[in-house]
Amino acid sequence: MKIRILLILSLLGLFLNLNALETISVAATPVPQAEILEQIKPDLEKEGYKLVIKEFTDYVLPNLAVDSGEVDANFFQHTPYLEEFNKNKNTNLVKVASIHLEPMAVYSKKYKSLDDIKEGASIAIPNDPTNESRALDIIAQKCSLKFKNNGLKTPLDIIENPKKIRFIELKAAQLPRSLSDVDFAVINSNYALSANLNPIKDSIFMEDKNSPYANILVVKAGHENDPKIKALVKALQSDKVKQFILNKYHGSVLPAF
């Protein structure tokens, strides 16, 4: 009887302790961001924080959620996308840490190499400004595209297109599903991984590892130095997370810290 009472008290104490934890809410895309965040839940609990992960499958709502205060931070984007979003949506969101790089890659169910591209080939690319420009830069490395400006690019900025490539602009999440309908698709690694496509094994051409498009942790301006944000950054930039990324993704996701 005494042992049972002690066990009940112990469980009650654990319950009360968990409910006393301060919450950190983070909006994230499922793979690999949410998977990475799951690894640090125990570490944050030891620091007095309960991590709540809210999954999103698009590139707009996570930023709006941080801007409105619905969540404390988000983890899904790179700096060029954030800068463009702030400019277009009049938000004031800021980067607090770089976490990992997801190399963007080219996939095809019809061809083994971009060198095999034929005249008039169709290539699906993301339709958000920064990832679209990023995808066009990747294709240009193999297909001799030239553009009328050096900033963010769209297909309308192409001035030389020797292969007369047709670019199909789609939402990033739809790109894996487009593979059967186009000759090539340039897909962000998080959406590729969600569709069981491994950038290392399944792509035919991959972005260089020195790409500036590292995924970052973002908060609303003024919250960069909040204790819970500092605790979140420390946990995400730990050796534990670095080893998890290397062991789990085998080069298709790389640490950026």
XYZ file of C-alpha atoms in Angstrom:
257
model
C 0.000 0.000 0.000
C 2.798 2.388 0.909
C 4.630 1.629 -2.336
C 1.445 2.244 -4.334
C 0.940 5.641 -2.654
C 4.539 6.612 -3.364
C 4.130 5.610 -7.006
C 0.947 7.653 -7.340
C 2.620 10.660 -5.763
C 5.592 10.260 -8.070
C 3.370 10.120 -11.157
C 1.360 13.091 -9.902
C 4.578 15.070 -9.403
C 5.699 14.218 -12.932
C 2.321 15.311 -14.330
C 2.414 18.588 -12.444
C 6.007 19.212 -13.516
C 5.195 18.696 -17.207
C 2.244 21.050 -16.943
C 4.436 23.644 -15.253
C 6.835 23.725 -18.197
C 6.872 26.881 -20.296
C 5.736 26.171 -23.857
C 7.786 26.830 -27.000
C 5.643 26.520 -30.129
C 7.311 26.090 -33.513
C 5.702 25.927 -36.964
C 7.579 23.530 -39.229
C 7.278 21.501 -42.396
C 7.162 17.749 -41.663
C 10.431 16.508 -43.194
C 13.111 17.068 -42.087
C 12.274 20.051 -39.869
C 9.659 18.435 -37.621
C 11.786 15.287 -37.416
C 14.768 17.339 -36.257
C 12.647 19.208 -33.713
C 11.374 15.923 -32.260
C 14.959 15.050 -31.301
C 15.321 18.018 -28.961
C 12.097 17.660 -26.946
C 13.840 15.843 -24.054
C 16.695 18.362 -23.998
C 14.301 21.301 -23.761
C 12.283 19.581 -21.017
C 15.449 19.442 -18.931
C 15.729 23.216 -19.396
C 12.119 23.763 -18.305
C 10.406 24.001 -21.703
C 7.738 21.937 -23.448
C 8.230 21.964 -27.225
C 5.023 21.993 -29.290
C 5.517 21.337 -33.002
C 2.799 22.535 -35.392
C 3.211 21.023 -38.849
C 2.445 22.947 -42.039
C 2.749 21.841 -45.660
C 3.019 25.236 -47.340
C 5.454 28.164 -47.328
C 3.100 31.022 -46.346
C 1.120 30.046 -43.238
C 4.190 29.346 -41.029
C 5.362 32.952 -41.417
C 1.881 34.351 -40.850
C 1.624 32.227 -37.704
C 4.822 33.764 -36.294
C 3.779 37.268 -37.303
C 0.387 36.909 -35.574
C 1.911 35.418 -32.431
C 0.166 32.071 -32.928
C 3.583 30.390 -32.604
C 6.923 31.508 -31.177
C 9.094 30.544 -34.139
C 9.152 28.704 -37.421
C 11.600 26.384 -39.102
C 11.076 25.781 -42.825
C 12.709 28.497 -44.964
C 15.975 30.048 -46.103
C 17.080 33.686 -45.869
C 16.308 34.767 -49.478
C 12.731 33.511 -49.082
C 12.352 35.283 -45.728
C 13.616 38.573 -47.146
C 11.208 38.381 -50.089
C 8.305 37.459 -47.790
C 8.974 40.402 -45.462
C 9.078 42.750 -48.435
C 5.870 41.475 -50.027
C 3.803 40.885 -46.878
C 5.071 43.837 -44.806
C 6.092 41.509 -41.972
C 9.063 41.953 -39.646
C 10.433 38.457 -39.151
C 14.104 37.771 -38.459
C 16.551 34.899 -38.639
C 18.027 33.731 -35.340
C 20.036 30.674 -36.440
C 21.056 28.519 -39.411
C 20.269 24.845 -38.845
C 20.642 22.768 -41.995
C 20.860 22.793 -45.781
C 18.486 20.822 -47.982
C 20.149 20.690 -51.384
C 17.613 21.291 -54.163
C 17.782 18.620 -56.841
C 16.498 17.654 -60.296
C 14.461 14.472 -60.712
C 13.107 12.610 -63.729
C 11.220 9.394 -64.448
C 12.200 9.589 -68.120
C 15.875 10.592 -68.195
C 19.059 9.591 -66.418
C 20.875 12.929 -66.857
C 20.204 16.575 -67.627
C 22.668 16.107 -70.475
C 19.934 14.058 -72.187
C 17.483 16.958 -72.255
C 15.716 17.322 -75.606
C 14.399 20.420 -77.347
C 11.053 21.505 -75.946
C 11.455 19.504 -72.735
C 9.143 20.364 -69.829
C 10.594 21.165 -66.404
C 8.438 21.734 -63.323
C 9.810 24.304 -60.861
C 8.571 25.922 -57.607
C 6.392 28.993 -58.119
C 7.486 30.979 -55.031
C 9.955 33.719 -56.054
C 13.170 32.642 -54.335
C 12.892 28.909 -54.947
C 11.869 29.518 -58.545
C 14.981 31.630 -59.080
C 17.076 29.022 -57.298
C 15.684 26.254 -59.543
C 16.373 28.261 -62.691
C 19.983 28.794 -61.594
C 20.364 25.021 -61.175
C 18.963 24.283 -64.639
C 21.132 27.038 -66.140
C 24.256 25.186 -65.008
C 23.457 22.427 -67.508
C 21.252 24.011 -70.131
C 22.954 27.306 -71.089
C 20.108 29.548 -70.007
C 20.833 33.274 -69.869
C 18.803 35.892 -68.031
C 18.230 39.623 -68.352
C 18.994 40.276 -64.687
C 21.093 38.845 -61.865
C 18.460 39.138 -59.133
C 15.434 36.913 -58.567
C 14.546 35.236 -61.842
C 11.386 33.871 -63.439
C 10.947 32.186 -66.834
C 9.985 35.622 -68.183
C 13.561 36.794 -67.525
C 15.108 34.201 -69.857
C 16.715 35.776 -72.913
C 18.559 32.703 -74.227
C 16.977 29.251 -74.148
C 18.705 27.086 -76.802
C 16.710 23.966 -75.921
C 13.392 25.868 -75.879
C 12.649 24.426 -72.449
C 9.075 24.836 -71.185
C 8.928 25.704 -67.478
C 5.868 24.618 -65.516
C 5.406 26.686 -62.347
C 3.783 24.774 -59.478
C 3.458 25.006 -55.716
C 6.514 23.387 -54.165
C 4.466 20.679 -52.423
C 2.962 19.587 -55.768
C 6.290 19.013 -57.516
C 6.813 15.336 -56.559
C 3.351 14.506 -57.924
C 4.199 16.224 -61.213
C 7.033 13.837 -62.091
C 4.865 11.587 -64.256
C 3.576 14.555 -66.262
C 6.838 16.394 -67.030
C 10.312 15.515 -68.259
C 12.076 16.930 -65.190
C 11.158 18.515 -61.853
C 13.324 20.623 -59.556
C 12.241 19.734 -56.025
C 13.118 21.055 -52.572
C 14.567 18.254 -50.462
C 11.902 18.469 -47.728
C 9.155 17.715 -50.250
C 11.322 15.128 -52.003
C 11.925 13.307 -48.717
C 8.208 13.429 -47.876
C 7.565 11.683 -51.229
C 10.238 9.041 -50.490
C 12.682 10.568 -52.970
C 16.279 10.629 -51.734
C 18.265 13.503 -53.283
C 21.481 11.487 -53.121
C 20.126 8.280 -54.686
C 17.182 9.388 -56.809
C 18.088 12.773 -58.284
C 19.942 13.238 -61.552
C 21.550 16.554 -60.597
C 21.936 18.228 -57.207
C 22.687 21.726 -55.998
C 26.252 22.321 -54.806
C 26.831 21.897 -51.055
C 28.099 25.510 -50.865
C 24.617 26.849 -51.615
C 23.585 29.920 -49.547
C 20.105 28.495 -48.994
C 20.471 27.089 -45.467
C 17.238 26.493 -43.536
C 16.875 28.897 -40.629
C 14.984 29.387 -37.386
C 12.818 32.523 -37.574
C 11.030 34.667 -34.978
C 9.198 37.969 -34.932
C 11.572 40.923 -34.522
C 12.069 41.780 -30.871
C 12.002 38.170 -29.677
C 15.504 37.181 -30.754
C 16.853 37.306 -27.201
C 13.914 35.675 -25.408
C 15.301 33.006 -23.047
C 13.188 30.276 -24.621
C 14.373 31.179 -28.117
C 17.980 31.051 -26.939
C 17.287 27.625 -25.409
C 15.719 26.477 -28.694
C 18.731 27.636 -30.725
C 21.164 25.960 -28.331
C 19.288 22.671 -28.597
C 19.036 22.813 -32.396
C 22.712 23.663 -32.863
C 23.941 20.827 -30.647
C 26.262 17.955 -31.507
C 23.287 15.643 -30.934
C 21.317 17.288 -33.750
C 24.364 17.379 -36.029
C 24.864 13.632 -35.621
C 21.146 12.962 -36.087
C 21.158 14.858 -39.402
C 24.262 13.041 -40.663
C 23.037 9.602 -39.577
C 19.395 9.989 -40.618
C 19.660 11.666 -44.004
C 23.001 10.381 -45.352
C 23.945 13.607 -47.133
C 20.511 14.590 -48.457
C 20.336 17.056 -45.531
C 23.489 18.697 -44.196
C 24.206 20.546 -40.905
C 24.653 24.292 -41.406
C 26.275 25.121 -38.057
